[in-house]
Every structure is written in C-alpha cells, then in structure tokens.
Tab-separated table of C-alpha atoms in Angstrom:
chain	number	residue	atom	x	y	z
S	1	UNK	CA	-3.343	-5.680	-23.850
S	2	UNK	CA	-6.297	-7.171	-22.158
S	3	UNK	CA	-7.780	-7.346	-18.495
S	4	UNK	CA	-7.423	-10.907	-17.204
S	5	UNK	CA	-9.052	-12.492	-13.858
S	6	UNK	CA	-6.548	-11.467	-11.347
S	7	UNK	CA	-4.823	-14.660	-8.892
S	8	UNK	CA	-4.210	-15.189	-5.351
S	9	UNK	CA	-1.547	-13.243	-3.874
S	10	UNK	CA	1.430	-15.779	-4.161
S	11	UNK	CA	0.474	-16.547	-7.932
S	12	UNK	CA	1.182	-12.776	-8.864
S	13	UNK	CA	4.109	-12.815	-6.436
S	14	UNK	CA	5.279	-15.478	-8.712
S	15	UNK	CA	4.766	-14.321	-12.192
S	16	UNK	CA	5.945	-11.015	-10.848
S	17	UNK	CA	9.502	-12.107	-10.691
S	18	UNK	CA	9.696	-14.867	-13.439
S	19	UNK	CA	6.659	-14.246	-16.292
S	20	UNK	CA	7.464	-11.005	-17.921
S	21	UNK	CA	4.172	-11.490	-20.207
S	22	UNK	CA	2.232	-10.922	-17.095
S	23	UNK	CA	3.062	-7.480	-17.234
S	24	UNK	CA	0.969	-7.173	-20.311
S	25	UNK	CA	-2.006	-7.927	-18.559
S	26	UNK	CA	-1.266	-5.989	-15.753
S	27	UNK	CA	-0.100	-3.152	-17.494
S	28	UNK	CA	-3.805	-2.287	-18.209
S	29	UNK	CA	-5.971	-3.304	-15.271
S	30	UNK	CA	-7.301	-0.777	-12.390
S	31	UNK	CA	-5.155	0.951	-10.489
S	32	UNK	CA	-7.289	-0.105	-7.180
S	33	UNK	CA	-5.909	-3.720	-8.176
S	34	UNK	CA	-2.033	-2.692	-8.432
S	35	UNK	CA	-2.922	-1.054	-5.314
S	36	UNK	CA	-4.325	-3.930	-3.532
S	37	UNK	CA	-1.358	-6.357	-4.198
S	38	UNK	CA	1.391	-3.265	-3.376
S	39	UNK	CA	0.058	-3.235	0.402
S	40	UNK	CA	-0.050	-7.051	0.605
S	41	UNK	CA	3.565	-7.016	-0.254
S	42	UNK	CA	4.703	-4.195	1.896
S	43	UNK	CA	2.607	-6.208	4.811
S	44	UNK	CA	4.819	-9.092	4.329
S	45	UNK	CA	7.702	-7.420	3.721
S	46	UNK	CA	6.527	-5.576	6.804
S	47	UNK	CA	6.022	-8.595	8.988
S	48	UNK	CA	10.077	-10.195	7.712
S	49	UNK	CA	11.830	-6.945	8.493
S	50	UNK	CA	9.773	-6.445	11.789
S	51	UNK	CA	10.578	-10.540	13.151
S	52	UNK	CA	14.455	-9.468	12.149
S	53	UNK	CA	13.825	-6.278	13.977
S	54	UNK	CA	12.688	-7.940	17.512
S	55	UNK	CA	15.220	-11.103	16.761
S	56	UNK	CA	17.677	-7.628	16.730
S	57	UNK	CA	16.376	-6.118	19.811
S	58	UNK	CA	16.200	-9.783	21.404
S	59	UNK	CA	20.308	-10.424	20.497
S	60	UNK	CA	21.237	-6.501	21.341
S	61	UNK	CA	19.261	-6.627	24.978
S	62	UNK	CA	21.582	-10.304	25.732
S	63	UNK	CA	24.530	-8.835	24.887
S	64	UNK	CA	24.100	-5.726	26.695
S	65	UNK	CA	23.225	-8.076	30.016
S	66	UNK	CA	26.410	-9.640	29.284
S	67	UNK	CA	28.734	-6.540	28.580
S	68	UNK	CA	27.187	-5.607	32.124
S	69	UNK	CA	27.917	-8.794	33.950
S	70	UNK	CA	31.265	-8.954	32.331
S	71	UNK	CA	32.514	-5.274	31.777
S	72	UNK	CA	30.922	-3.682	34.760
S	73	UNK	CA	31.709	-4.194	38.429
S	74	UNK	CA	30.143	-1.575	40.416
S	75	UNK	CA	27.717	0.856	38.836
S	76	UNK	CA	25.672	3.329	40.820
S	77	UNK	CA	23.077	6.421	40.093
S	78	UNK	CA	21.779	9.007	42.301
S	79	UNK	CA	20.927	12.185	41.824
S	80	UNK	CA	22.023	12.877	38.909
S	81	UNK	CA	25.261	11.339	39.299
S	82	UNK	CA	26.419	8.440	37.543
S	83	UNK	CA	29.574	6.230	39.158
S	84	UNK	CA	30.703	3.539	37.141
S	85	UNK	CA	34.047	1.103	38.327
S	86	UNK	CA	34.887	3.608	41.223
S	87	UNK	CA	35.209	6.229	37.947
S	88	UNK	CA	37.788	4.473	36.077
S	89	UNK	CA	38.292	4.610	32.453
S	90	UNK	CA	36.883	1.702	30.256
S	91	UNK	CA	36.801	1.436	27.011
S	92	UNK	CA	33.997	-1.031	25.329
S	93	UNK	CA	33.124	-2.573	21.813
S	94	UNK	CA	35.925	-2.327	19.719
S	95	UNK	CA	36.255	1.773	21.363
S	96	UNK	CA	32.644	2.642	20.479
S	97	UNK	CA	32.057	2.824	23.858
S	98	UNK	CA	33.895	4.629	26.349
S	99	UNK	CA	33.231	4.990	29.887
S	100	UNK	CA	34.607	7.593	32.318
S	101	UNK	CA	32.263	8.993	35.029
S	102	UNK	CA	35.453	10.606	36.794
S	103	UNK	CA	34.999	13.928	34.729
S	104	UNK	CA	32.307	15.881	35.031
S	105	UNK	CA	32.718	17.575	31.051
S	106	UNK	CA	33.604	15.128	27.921
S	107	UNK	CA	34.388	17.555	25.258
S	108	UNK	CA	38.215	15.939	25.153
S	109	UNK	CA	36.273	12.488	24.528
S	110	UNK	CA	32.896	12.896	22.828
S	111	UNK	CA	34.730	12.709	19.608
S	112	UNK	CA	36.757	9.289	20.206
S	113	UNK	CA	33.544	7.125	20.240
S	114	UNK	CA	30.310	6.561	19.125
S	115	UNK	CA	28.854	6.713	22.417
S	116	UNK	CA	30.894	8.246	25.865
S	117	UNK	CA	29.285	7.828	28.979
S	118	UNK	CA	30.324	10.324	32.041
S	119	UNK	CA	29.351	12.004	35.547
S	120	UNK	CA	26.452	13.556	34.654
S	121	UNK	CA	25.582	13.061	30.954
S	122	UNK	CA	26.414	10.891	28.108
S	123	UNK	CA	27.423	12.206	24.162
S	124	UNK	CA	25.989	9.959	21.353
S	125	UNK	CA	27.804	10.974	18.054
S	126	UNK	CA	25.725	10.894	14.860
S	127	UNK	CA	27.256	12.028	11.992
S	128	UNK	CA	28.841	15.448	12.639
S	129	UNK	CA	26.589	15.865	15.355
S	130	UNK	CA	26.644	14.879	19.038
S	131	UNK	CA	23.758	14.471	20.979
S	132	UNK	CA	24.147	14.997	24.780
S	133	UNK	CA	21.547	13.348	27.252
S	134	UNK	CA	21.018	14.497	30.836
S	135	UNK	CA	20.540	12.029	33.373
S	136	UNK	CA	18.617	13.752	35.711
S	137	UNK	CA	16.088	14.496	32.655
S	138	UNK	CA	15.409	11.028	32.429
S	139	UNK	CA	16.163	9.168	35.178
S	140	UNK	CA	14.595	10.553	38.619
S	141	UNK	CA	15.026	7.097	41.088
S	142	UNK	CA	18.150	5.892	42.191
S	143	UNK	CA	19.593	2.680	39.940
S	144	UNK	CA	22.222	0.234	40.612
S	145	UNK	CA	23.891	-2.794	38.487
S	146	UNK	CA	21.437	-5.398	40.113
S	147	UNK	CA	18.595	-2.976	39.235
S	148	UNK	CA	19.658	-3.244	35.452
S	149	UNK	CA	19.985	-6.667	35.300
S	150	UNK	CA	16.531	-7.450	36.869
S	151	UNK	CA	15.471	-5.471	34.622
S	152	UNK	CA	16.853	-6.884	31.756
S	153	UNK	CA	15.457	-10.288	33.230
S	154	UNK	CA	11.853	-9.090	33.291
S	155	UNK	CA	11.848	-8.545	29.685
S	156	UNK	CA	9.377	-11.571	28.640
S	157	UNK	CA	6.336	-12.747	26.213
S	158	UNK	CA	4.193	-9.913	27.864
S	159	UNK	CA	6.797	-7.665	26.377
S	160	UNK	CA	7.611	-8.936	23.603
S	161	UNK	CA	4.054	-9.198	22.167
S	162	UNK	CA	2.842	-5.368	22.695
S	163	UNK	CA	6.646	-4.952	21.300
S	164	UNK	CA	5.975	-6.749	18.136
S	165	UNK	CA	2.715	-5.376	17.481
S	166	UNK	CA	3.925	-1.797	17.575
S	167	UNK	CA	6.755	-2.603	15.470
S	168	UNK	CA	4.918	-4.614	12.802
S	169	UNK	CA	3.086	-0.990	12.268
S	170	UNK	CA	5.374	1.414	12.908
S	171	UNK	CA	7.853	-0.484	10.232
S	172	UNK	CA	4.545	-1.119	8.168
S	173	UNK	CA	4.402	2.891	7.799
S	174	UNK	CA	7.696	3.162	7.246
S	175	UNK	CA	8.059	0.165	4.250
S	176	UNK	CA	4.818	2.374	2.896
S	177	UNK	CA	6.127	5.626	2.546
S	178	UNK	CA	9.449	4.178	1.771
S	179	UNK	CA	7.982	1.848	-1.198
S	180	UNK	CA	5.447	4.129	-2.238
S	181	UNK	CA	8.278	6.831	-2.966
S	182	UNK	CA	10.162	3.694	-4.964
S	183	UNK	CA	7.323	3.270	-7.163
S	184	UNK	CA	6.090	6.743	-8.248
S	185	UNK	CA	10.134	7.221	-9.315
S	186	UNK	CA	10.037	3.597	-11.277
S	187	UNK	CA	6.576	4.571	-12.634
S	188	UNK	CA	8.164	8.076	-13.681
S	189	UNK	CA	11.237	6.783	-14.823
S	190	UNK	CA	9.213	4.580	-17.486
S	191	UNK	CA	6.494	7.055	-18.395
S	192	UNK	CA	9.562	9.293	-19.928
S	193	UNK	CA	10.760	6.625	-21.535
S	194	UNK	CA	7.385	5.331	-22.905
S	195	UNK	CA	6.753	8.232	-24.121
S	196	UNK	CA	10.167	8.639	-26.026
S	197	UNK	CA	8.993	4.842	-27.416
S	198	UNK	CA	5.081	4.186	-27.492
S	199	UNK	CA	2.728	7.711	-26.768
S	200	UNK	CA	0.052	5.074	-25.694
S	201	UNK	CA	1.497	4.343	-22.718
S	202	UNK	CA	-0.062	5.984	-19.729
S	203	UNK	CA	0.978	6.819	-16.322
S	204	UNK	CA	-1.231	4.561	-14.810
S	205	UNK	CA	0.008	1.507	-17.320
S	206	UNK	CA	3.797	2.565	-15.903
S	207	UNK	CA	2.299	2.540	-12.287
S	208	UNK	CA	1.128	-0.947	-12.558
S	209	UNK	CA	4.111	-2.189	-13.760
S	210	UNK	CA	5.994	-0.568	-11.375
S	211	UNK	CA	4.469	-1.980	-8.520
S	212	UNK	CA	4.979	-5.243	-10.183
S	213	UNK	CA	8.068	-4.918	-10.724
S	214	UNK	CA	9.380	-3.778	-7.123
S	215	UNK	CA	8.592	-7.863	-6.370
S	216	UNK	CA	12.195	-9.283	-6.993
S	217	UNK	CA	13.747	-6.081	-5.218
S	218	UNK	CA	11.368	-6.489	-2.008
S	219	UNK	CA	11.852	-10.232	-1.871
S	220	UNK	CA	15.856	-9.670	-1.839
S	221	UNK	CA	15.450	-7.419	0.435
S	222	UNK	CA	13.416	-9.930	2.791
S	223	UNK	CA	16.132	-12.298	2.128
S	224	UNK	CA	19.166	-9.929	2.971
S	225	UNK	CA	17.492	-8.478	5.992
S	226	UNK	CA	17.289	-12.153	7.101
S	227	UNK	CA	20.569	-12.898	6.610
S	228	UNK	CA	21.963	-9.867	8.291
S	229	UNK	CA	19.588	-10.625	11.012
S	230	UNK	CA	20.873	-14.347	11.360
S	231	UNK	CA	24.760	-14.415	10.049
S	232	UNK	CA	25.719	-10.515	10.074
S	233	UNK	CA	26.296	-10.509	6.237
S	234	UNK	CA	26.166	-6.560	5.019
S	235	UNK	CA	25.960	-5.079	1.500
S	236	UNK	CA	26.983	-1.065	1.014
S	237	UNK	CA	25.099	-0.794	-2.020
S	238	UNK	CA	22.100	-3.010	-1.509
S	239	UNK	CA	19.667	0.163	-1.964
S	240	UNK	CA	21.272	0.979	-5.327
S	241	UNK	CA	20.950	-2.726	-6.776
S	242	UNK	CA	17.147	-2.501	-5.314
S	243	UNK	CA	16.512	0.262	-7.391
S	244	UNK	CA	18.416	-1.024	-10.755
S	245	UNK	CA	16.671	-4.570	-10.817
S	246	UNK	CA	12.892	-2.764	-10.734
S	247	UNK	CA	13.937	-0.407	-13.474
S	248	UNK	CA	15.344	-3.248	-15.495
S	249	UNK	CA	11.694	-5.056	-15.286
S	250	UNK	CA	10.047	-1.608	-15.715
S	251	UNK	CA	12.379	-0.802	-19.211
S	252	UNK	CA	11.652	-4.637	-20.114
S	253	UNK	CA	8.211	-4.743	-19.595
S	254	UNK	CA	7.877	-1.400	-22.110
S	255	UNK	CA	9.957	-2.571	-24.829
S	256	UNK	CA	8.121	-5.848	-24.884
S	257	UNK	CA	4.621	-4.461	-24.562
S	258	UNK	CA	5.570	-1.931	-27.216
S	259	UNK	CA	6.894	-5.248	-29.371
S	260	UNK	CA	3.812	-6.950	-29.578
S	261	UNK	CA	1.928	-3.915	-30.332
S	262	UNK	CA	4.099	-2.664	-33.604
S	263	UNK	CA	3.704	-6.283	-34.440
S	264	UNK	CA	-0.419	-6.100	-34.305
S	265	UNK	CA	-0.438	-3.149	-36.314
S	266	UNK	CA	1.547	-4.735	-38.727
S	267	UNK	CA	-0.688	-7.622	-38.994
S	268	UNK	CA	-3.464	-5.855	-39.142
S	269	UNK	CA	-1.974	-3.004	-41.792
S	270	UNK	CA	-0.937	-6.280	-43.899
C-alpha cells in the first residue's frame, strides 16, 4: 500500500463510493487527511439536512397559519387563561391534537393525543412521558388569534437567515458527534476482523477506511432526507441499512487489501 497525492474533494467523494482500489491508498495515509475529508462531508451533509430542516420549519409554520385560519374561530389569552372556540372541544390532525380549554385539569385526555391543549396548560406526550407546559411561565402579555397570525406573517428573510445560520451549526454538531460515533464503531468493527485476517492492519488503516466508507451511507442519507423533505417518503429502517452498507465497504476493503498482499508475498517468496 502506498501514499498517493490526495484529490479535490468531489474526486474522493467519487472513488469513495465506486473505486474500491482507492481504499488501498487510503488505507495508509495520515490520519489528519481522513480527517480533513470526514468534516468536509459532514459540512455538506450538514448544509442538505439543514436546507430540508428550514424547507420543514417553512411548510410546518404555513400549515399551522392555516389550521388557525381554518380550525380556529375565536382564540383568546390573558392571564394565564387560555379560551379557545368559546371552550368547545376540537379535535385536530388526524386526533393528535385536541383542544378543550373548558376544563381546567386534562388527566382524562393527556393520553388520547400527542399534544392536548386546555385552560391553563397544555400536555405534550413523548413516549411514556407527558410533558406539561404552564402558560403563565411563558407567556406574560395578553394574545389573541390576529396576534398569531401577524405573527406568523412577520416571519421573513431577516428571519430566516439568522435561522439558517444557527441551524447549519447546531445540525453541523449534531451530524459530528453523530458520524464520528459511526466511524470509530465501523473502524472497530474492522480492526477485529483484520486482526482475525491480516495482524498488519492497524487501527488507524481501519479508521481511514472507515471514514471512506461512510460516503455511500451519507450521500443516501442526503438523498432520503430530501425526499422526505419534498414528497413525505419514510423508511423505518433507514439507520440500520446506513450502518450495513459502510460495513460492507469496510469488510471489502480488508479482504481485498489483504488479497493483494498474500499475493506480493507470494511473488516475492517465488
């Protein structure tokens, strides 16, 4: 295995997914270079899954102008007191969503949606758990339905762009630590078996391939974050078939390095 002059970004991106020979030359280079192509793809990666993020936030902040202007005919706060459709019962979003400011305790309801909104507090239920939020902890002016919606309305560019910026890093910390963790497992995963195979096989050879090989994984992921983003299209075991594909190139990537190298010594033994 020998150190070659490394490419631009979107040549390694490329050879990443298609050349598995590449990942005899990078098997052996510095670990400062595996690094330095790992944060240019989680940046990317950052930057798709933050746009999808704010196209999210964009979609979710039209149709919750909407459900108002549709679903909601009087709403008033004061006080602490909430009072929405002269406290009738409503139920919203395919029952998600139910609304009842006519009782002033929602035990009998906090379990019957996702989120129940009452008299003086709301329940959000996560998991087994159900989270209940004060108004008056939050909210200390009085708010009406017109005062939501101009709200709503004021939400432009100069919001957006402060919006976008925090997300791109906040999500950029996230993909990190997230990606980081992927790799070190990969990179474990295939020192084991390196060992069991070729003893000359380091951690730092299974590191660089491992970051390597988390390129087809990340750019599926791009694509399936866009299309969730764009046509709603889900996959329950997306994270499992993320994981499988950069252990494939990490197991295929040994076997072949270790290949060639049985097949040099018995060149050079002949």
């Amino acid at each position: 295995m020998k150190n070659t002059k490394r490419h631009f970004f979107i040549i390694d991106f490329a050879k990443s997914i298609k050349n598995f020979d590449y990942y005899k030359e990078i098997a052996d280079e510095k670990i400062s270079k595996s690094l330095k192509y790992f944060f240019k793809l989680v940046i990317l990666y950052s930057v798709i899954l933050s746009v999808c993020t704010i196209i999210n936030v964009n979609k979710g902040i039209n149709e919750f102008k909407n459900l108002i202007n549709t679903e909601i005919s009087d709403l008033n706060y004061s006080n602490g007191i909430l009072h929405v459709n002269n406290d009738e019962s409503k139920t919203l979003l395919n029952k998600h969503v139910i609304i009842d400011t006519s009782k002033d305790e929602l035990s009998e309801l906090e379990n019957k949606a996702q989120v129940v909104i009452g008299k003086e507090y709301c329940t959000v239920k996560m998991d087994e758990h159900i989270l209940k939020i004060k108004y008056n902890d939050y909210f200390y002016e009085d708010i009406n339905k017109d005062d939501i919606i101009n709200m709503l309305n004021s939400i432009n560019a100069k919001f957006y762009i402060p919006a976008i910026l925090i997300i791109i890093i906040w999500v950029c910390i996230l993909m990190t630590i997230s990606t980081i963790t992927d790799v070190l497992v990969i990179a474990l995963i295939g020192y084991i078996i390196s060992k069991i195979i070729n003893k000359k096989f380091s951690f730092t050879n299974t590191f660089n391939i491992a970051v390597h090989a988390i390129t087809l994984p990340v750019l599926l992921g791009a694509i399936y974050y866009v299309l969730n983003t764009f046509t709603g299209f889900y996959m329950k075991y997306f994270s499992i078939m993320y994981t499988s594909i950069a252990t494939i190139y990490m197991m295929t990537s040994i076997l072949l390095i270790t290949s060639d190298n049985n097949e040099n010594n018995n060149i050079q033994d002949d």
